[in-house]
């Protein structure tokens, strides 16, 4: 199977604008020997507080790169395997279904671009990748997010147009610590039946919607059930990736350049993954590219 060649060379992006319970100790029996009190120390005093030892630690760059690239590659391969450039004369596109996958990083709507493009597969790759990566971003609306509600509610509120929290001093550092603490304190999402049921319903809705929207270009060599199973598995893996990226102390974001930045006749089919802050939440002068974007003919 022919694989797409990824754009070479390191790219640098400016930092993105997007940027509990208590344990009750059982009473001790009285003892004549006094118990010495150990002072609680913090980073401000030069020593990390003991709670820091329990929080999720940052994964190494290679692990982050491998996990993210695996999902992005799966998205590309899914479209390559199950869809084609030519359309079926027996099926007409449903513009309302296509609109669900419209992207702010394309020069026009899918209903406008697909009929006049010779590289429809590339457009479908972009549409699917943009839909999935946005659904695992902490700033996604809770209604379409594949992350637990606790992960999405606060970031979505902060990035709303009426919020000024992101401009407050130290907000990036505090959000970094909040993410890690939330990931530690919240029960494991995989063992949360309520979350899993909500996630699976959203996955099923996305699978059905994508199949209807791009039905005119589906490959006839596969059954619809195979196509659905493939995309369901990708979305499940993507949700797990989103949870993993959320728990990292560094801020990791998928970067989609605008159509004007890419240039005419070109399209980003797979975004870059960039690290916007260090492990303390301090913004990097230049965001570190973890996974390169893929740009092809539109």
Tab-separated table of C-alpha atoms in Angstrom:
chain	number	residue	atom	x	y	z
A	1	UNK	CA	0.000	0.000	0.000
A	2	UNK	CA	1.424	3.382	-0.971
A	3	UNK	CA	2.208	5.593	2.016
A	4	UNK	CA	2.282	9.355	1.917
A	5	UNK	CA	5.627	11.104	2.375
A	6	UNK	CA	5.732	13.428	5.316
A	7	UNK	CA	7.109	16.928	4.938
A	8	UNK	CA	10.757	17.018	5.952
A	9	UNK	CA	12.645	19.467	8.028
A	10	UNK	CA	11.881	20.909	11.414
A	11	UNK	CA	9.146	23.490	11.614
A	12	UNK	CA	8.698	25.995	14.405
A	13	UNK	CA	5.386	27.444	15.411
A	14	UNK	CA	4.585	30.331	17.747
A	15	UNK	CA	2.885	29.278	20.993
A	16	UNK	CA	-0.833	28.708	20.494
A	17	UNK	CA	-3.316	31.207	21.978
A	18	UNK	CA	-5.333	28.347	23.256
A	19	UNK	CA	-3.300	27.676	25.429
A	20	UNK	CA	-10.655	16.963	46.546
A	21	UNK	CA	-11.033	14.561	48.464
A	22	UNK	CA	-9.308	14.347	51.862
A	23	UNK	CA	-7.831	11.267	53.471
A	24	UNK	CA	-9.156	10.841	57.016
A	25	UNK	CA	-6.607	9.243	59.304
A	26	UNK	CA	-7.861	6.967	62.065
A	27	UNK	CA	-7.194	8.422	65.529
A	28	UNK	CA	-3.934	7.368	67.114
A	29	UNK	CA	-3.928	5.857	70.562
A	30	UNK	CA	-2.278	8.091	73.134
A	31	UNK	CA	1.419	7.429	73.461
A	32	UNK	CA	3.728	8.909	76.043
A	33	UNK	CA	6.414	9.374	73.389
A	34	UNK	CA	5.871	12.640	71.484
A	35	UNK	CA	5.740	12.310	67.698
A	36	UNK	CA	7.980	14.819	65.959
A	37	UNK	CA	6.218	16.911	63.326
A	38	UNK	CA	7.748	16.950	59.874
A	39	UNK	CA	7.351	20.361	58.260
A	40	UNK	CA	5.639	20.439	54.854
A	41	UNK	CA	8.022	21.868	52.311
A	42	UNK	CA	7.225	23.375	48.921
A	43	UNK	CA	9.090	24.313	45.793
A	44	UNK	CA	9.230	27.876	47.078
A	45	UNK	CA	11.452	26.677	49.933
A	46	UNK	CA	13.656	24.743	47.553
A	47	UNK	CA	12.240	21.258	48.119
A	48	UNK	CA	9.258	19.767	46.316
A	49	UNK	CA	6.233	18.977	48.458
A	50	UNK	CA	5.731	15.291	49.093
A	51	UNK	CA	2.504	15.208	47.063
A	52	UNK	CA	4.529	15.880	43.908
A	53	UNK	CA	5.928	12.362	44.105
A	54	UNK	CA	2.486	10.884	43.475
A	55	UNK	CA	1.523	12.957	40.444
A	56	UNK	CA	1.895	11.635	36.867
A	57	UNK	CA	5.403	12.257	35.614
A	58	UNK	CA	6.201	13.594	32.181
A	59	UNK	CA	6.657	10.967	29.468
A	60	UNK	CA	9.797	11.177	27.350
A	61	UNK	CA	9.564	12.857	23.965
A	62	UNK	CA	9.966	9.616	22.053
A	63	UNK	CA	6.969	8.024	23.773
A	64	UNK	CA	4.811	11.077	23.076
A	65	UNK	CA	5.894	11.121	19.446
A	66	UNK	CA	5.214	7.420	18.929
A	67	UNK	CA	1.744	7.533	20.482
A	68	UNK	CA	0.629	10.594	18.527
A	69	UNK	CA	2.135	9.506	15.205
A	70	UNK	CA	0.492	6.086	15.488
A	71	UNK	CA	-2.979	7.658	15.663
A	72	UNK	CA	-2.317	10.149	12.880
A	73	UNK	CA	-1.010	7.363	10.640
A	74	UNK	CA	-4.079	5.234	11.381
A	75	UNK	CA	-6.355	8.083	10.308
A	76	UNK	CA	-4.557	8.453	6.986
A	77	UNK	CA	-4.564	4.711	6.347
A	78	UNK	CA	-8.263	4.398	7.150
A	79	UNK	CA	-9.162	6.885	4.423
A	80	UNK	CA	-6.673	5.388	1.966
A	81	UNK	CA	-8.080	1.899	2.483
A	82	UNK	CA	-11.799	2.565	2.670
A	83	UNK	CA	-12.335	5.575	0.357
A	84	UNK	CA	-11.375	6.646	-3.160
A	85	UNK	CA	-11.168	9.746	-5.356
A	86	UNK	CA	-13.916	8.697	-7.755
A	87	UNK	CA	-17.535	8.888	-6.635
A	88	UNK	CA	-20.374	6.461	-7.188
A	89	UNK	CA	-23.032	7.648	-9.619
A	90	UNK	CA	-25.637	5.862	-7.513
A	91	UNK	CA	-24.994	8.019	-4.453
A	92	UNK	CA	-25.247	11.786	-4.126
A	93	UNK	CA	-23.450	13.697	-1.368
A	94	UNK	CA	-25.534	14.898	1.558
A	95	UNK	CA	-24.456	18.497	2.142
A	96	UNK	CA	-25.912	18.569	5.646
A	97	UNK	CA	-23.863	15.513	6.637
A	98	UNK	CA	-20.747	16.958	5.004
A	99	UNK	CA	-21.157	20.187	6.961
A	100	UNK	CA	-20.583	18.250	10.201
A	101	UNK	CA	-16.973	17.723	9.074
A	102	UNK	CA	-16.324	21.202	7.683
A	103	UNK	CA	-12.972	22.535	8.832
A	104	UNK	CA	-11.944	26.118	9.675
A	105	UNK	CA	-8.568	25.299	8.112
A	106	UNK	CA	-9.954	24.676	4.621
A	107	UNK	CA	-10.539	27.499	2.111
A	108	UNK	CA	-14.196	26.499	1.563
A	109	UNK	CA	-16.843	24.031	2.688
A	110	UNK	CA	-16.540	20.328	1.887
A	111	UNK	CA	-19.692	20.550	-0.236
A	112	UNK	CA	-17.881	23.106	-2.382
A	113	UNK	CA	-14.410	21.524	-2.453
A	114	UNK	CA	-15.148	17.833	-3.049
A	115	UNK	CA	-17.009	18.056	-6.409
A	116	UNK	CA	-14.179	20.019	-8.060
A	117	UNK	CA	-11.162	18.309	-6.482
A	118	UNK	CA	-9.059	15.608	-8.130
A	119	UNK	CA	-7.633	14.589	-4.746
A	120	UNK	CA	-10.770	13.924	-2.729
A	121	UNK	CA	-9.000	11.339	-0.572
A	122	UNK	CA	-6.664	14.045	0.722
A	123	UNK	CA	-9.602	16.294	1.579
A	124	UNK	CA	-11.275	13.420	3.434
A	125	UNK	CA	-8.035	12.776	5.342
A	126	UNK	CA	-8.017	16.388	6.473
A	127	UNK	CA	-11.694	16.306	7.456
A	128	UNK	CA	-11.334	13.143	9.544
A	129	UNK	CA	-8.049	14.145	11.187
A	130	UNK	CA	-9.339	17.610	12.070
A	131	UNK	CA	-12.542	16.169	13.529
A	132	UNK	CA	-10.696	13.618	15.665
A	133	UNK	CA	-7.878	15.848	16.929
A	134	UNK	CA	-10.318	18.593	17.896
A	135	UNK	CA	-12.458	16.079	19.817
A	136	UNK	CA	-9.519	15.081	22.039
A	137	UNK	CA	-8.419	18.645	22.745
A	138	UNK	CA	-9.157	19.843	26.300
A	139	UNK	CA	-10.757	22.971	24.827
A	140	UNK	CA	-13.326	20.971	22.818
A	141	UNK	CA	-16.948	21.540	23.740
A	142	UNK	CA	-18.096	18.923	26.265
A	143	UNK	CA	-20.867	17.901	23.859
A	144	UNK	CA	-18.393	16.521	21.316
A	145	UNK	CA	-15.311	15.883	23.447
A	146	UNK	CA	-14.082	12.304	23.755
A	147	UNK	CA	-12.402	13.194	27.037
A	148	UNK	CA	-14.011	12.865	30.480
A	149	UNK	CA	-16.212	15.851	31.311
A	150	UNK	CA	-13.887	16.898	34.130
A	151	UNK	CA	-11.061	17.294	31.611
A	152	UNK	CA	-13.031	19.469	29.205
A	153	UNK	CA	-15.315	21.746	31.242
A	154	UNK	CA	-12.732	24.128	32.722
A	155	UNK	CA	-10.485	24.502	29.614
A	156	UNK	CA	-13.554	25.047	27.452
A	157	UNK	CA	-14.769	27.771	29.803
A	158	UNK	CA	-11.361	29.448	29.885
A	159	UNK	CA	-11.002	29.522	26.100
A	160	UNK	CA	-14.498	30.890	25.565
A	161	UNK	CA	-14.747	34.361	24.076
A	162	UNK	CA	-16.021	35.885	27.329
A	163	UNK	CA	-13.199	34.568	29.490
A	164	UNK	CA	-10.100	36.511	30.508
A	165	UNK	CA	-8.555	33.789	32.667
A	166	UNK	CA	-5.934	32.898	30.056
A	167	UNK	CA	-4.445	36.402	30.356
A	168	UNK	CA	-3.956	36.238	34.121
A	169	UNK	CA	-0.395	36.062	35.395
A	170	UNK	CA	0.765	32.495	35.947
A	171	UNK	CA	-2.320	30.964	34.285
A	172	UNK	CA	-0.286	28.662	32.022
A	173	UNK	CA	1.719	27.289	34.947
A	174	UNK	CA	-1.393	26.824	37.078
A	175	UNK	CA	-3.257	25.089	34.230
A	176	UNK	CA	-0.316	22.727	33.805
A	177	UNK	CA	-0.493	21.764	37.475
A	178	UNK	CA	-4.316	21.552	37.360
A	179	UNK	CA	-4.204	19.076	34.465
A	180	UNK	CA	-1.752	16.803	36.235
A	181	UNK	CA	-3.662	16.946	39.518
A	182	UNK	CA	-6.968	16.287	37.775
A	183	UNK	CA	-5.517	13.281	35.957
A	184	UNK	CA	-4.246	11.936	39.285
A	185	UNK	CA	-7.340	12.570	41.398
A	186	UNK	CA	-10.003	11.531	38.907
A	187	UNK	CA	-10.749	7.777	38.948
A	188	UNK	CA	-9.322	5.926	35.952
A	189	UNK	CA	-11.635	6.771	33.017
A	190	UNK	CA	-11.289	3.254	31.603
A	191	UNK	CA	-12.928	1.875	34.760
A	192	UNK	CA	-15.679	4.503	34.734
A	193	UNK	CA	-18.788	2.896	33.237
A	194	UNK	CA	-20.598	6.227	32.848
A	195	UNK	CA	-17.739	7.856	30.958
A	196	UNK	CA	-17.196	4.804	28.765
A	197	UNK	CA	-20.881	4.684	27.813
A	198	UNK	CA	-20.865	8.385	26.900
A	199	UNK	CA	-17.624	8.016	24.968
A	200	UNK	CA	-18.821	4.973	23.039
A	201	UNK	CA	-22.046	6.732	22.056
A	202	UNK	CA	-20.108	9.711	20.697
A	203	UNK	CA	-17.802	7.343	18.828
A	204	UNK	CA	-20.719	5.494	17.279
A	205	UNK	CA	-22.365	8.786	16.268
A	206	UNK	CA	-19.137	9.948	14.606
A	207	UNK	CA	-18.685	6.645	12.762
A	208	UNK	CA	-22.230	6.732	11.396
A	209	UNK	CA	-22.008	10.403	10.479
A	210	UNK	CA	-18.698	10.027	8.624
A	211	UNK	CA	-19.996	7.002	6.718
A	212	UNK	CA	-23.084	8.920	5.560
A	213	UNK	CA	-21.192	12.094	4.677
A	214	UNK	CA	-18.602	10.387	2.482
A	215	UNK	CA	-20.681	7.472	1.184
A	216	UNK	CA	-20.315	8.554	-2.492
A	217	UNK	CA	-16.555	7.992	-2.267
A	218	UNK	CA	-16.410	4.756	-0.281
A	219	UNK	CA	-14.403	1.867	-1.693
A	220	UNK	CA	-16.593	-1.025	-2.770
A	221	UNK	CA	-13.941	-3.578	-1.823
A	222	UNK	CA	-14.965	-3.526	1.842
A	223	UNK	CA	-18.156	-4.105	3.773
A	224	UNK	CA	-19.669	-1.240	5.721
A	225	UNK	CA	-19.186	-3.235	8.933
A	226	UNK	CA	-15.429	-3.430	8.321
A	227	UNK	CA	-15.262	0.291	7.642
A	228	UNK	CA	-17.173	1.016	10.862
A	229	UNK	CA	-15.020	-1.283	13.004
A	230	UNK	CA	-11.852	0.320	11.695
A	231	UNK	CA	-12.947	3.871	12.487
A	232	UNK	CA	-14.382	2.885	15.877
A	233	UNK	CA	-11.027	1.392	16.889
A	234	UNK	CA	-9.199	4.556	15.763
A	235	UNK	CA	-11.540	6.791	17.767
A	236	UNK	CA	-11.095	4.635	20.876
A	237	UNK	CA	-7.312	4.869	20.525
A	238	UNK	CA	-7.605	8.616	19.921
A	239	UNK	CA	-9.619	9.071	23.129
A	240	UNK	CA	-6.896	7.244	25.067
A	241	UNK	CA	-4.271	9.449	23.421
A	242	UNK	CA	-6.215	12.543	24.472
A	243	UNK	CA	-6.258	11.357	28.091
A	244	UNK	CA	-2.510	10.662	27.917
A	245	UNK	CA	-1.682	14.093	26.443
A	246	UNK	CA	-3.930	15.815	28.995
A	247	UNK	CA	-1.980	14.260	31.878
A	248	UNK	CA	1.365	15.613	30.662
A	249	UNK	CA	2.827	18.577	32.590
A	250	UNK	CA	3.856	20.183	29.290
A	251	UNK	CA	1.130	21.665	27.097
A	252	UNK	CA	0.847	19.590	23.908
A	253	UNK	CA	-1.324	20.778	21.034
A	254	UNK	CA	-2.201	19.787	17.490
A	255	UNK	CA	-1.296	22.641	15.174
A	256	UNK	CA	-3.364	23.301	12.031
A	257	UNK	CA	-2.129	26.145	9.811
A	258	UNK	CA	-4.696	28.206	7.938
A	259	UNK	CA	-5.282	27.572	4.229
A	260	UNK	CA	-3.527	30.859	3.419
A	261	UNK	CA	-0.419	29.705	5.277
A	262	UNK	CA	-0.355	26.417	3.364
A	263	UNK	CA	-0.828	28.055	-0.036
A	264	UNK	CA	-3.139	27.432	-2.996
A	265	UNK	CA	-3.582	23.872	-4.214
A	266	UNK	CA	-2.133	22.381	-1.024
A	267	UNK	CA	-3.776	20.877	2.033
A	268	UNK	CA	-2.640	19.658	5.457
A	269	UNK	CA	-3.860	16.065	5.764
A	270	UNK	CA	-2.256	15.476	9.157
A	271	UNK	CA	-1.423	18.187	11.723
A	272	UNK	CA	1.760	18.813	13.638
A	273	UNK	CA	1.915	18.015	17.332
A	274	UNK	CA	3.766	20.758	19.179
A	275	UNK	CA	4.943	21.265	22.748
A	276	UNK	CA	4.009	24.815	23.755
A	277	UNK	CA	5.293	24.864	27.362
A	278	UNK	CA	7.906	23.115	29.441
A	279	UNK	CA	7.118	20.766	32.336
A	280	UNK	CA	6.582	23.740	34.662
A	281	UNK	CA	4.044	25.343	32.337
A	282	UNK	CA	6.462	28.046	31.224
A	283	UNK	CA	5.885	29.059	27.612
A	284	UNK	CA	8.643	28.124	25.179
A	285	UNK	CA	10.129	30.864	23.022
A	286	UNK	CA	9.588	28.560	20.046
A	287	UNK	CA	7.189	25.635	20.272
A	288	UNK	CA	8.932	22.285	19.885
A	289	UNK	CA	7.626	20.191	16.988
A	290	UNK	CA	7.028	16.653	18.222
A	291	UNK	CA	5.393	15.300	15.041
A	292	UNK	CA	5.656	17.004	11.650
A	293	UNK	CA	2.588	17.972	9.671
A	294	UNK	CA	1.839	16.328	6.319
A	295	UNK	CA	1.015	18.580	3.364
A	296	UNK	CA	-0.272	17.188	0.045
A	297	UNK	CA	-2.085	18.358	-3.085
A	298	UNK	CA	-5.677	19.428	-2.543
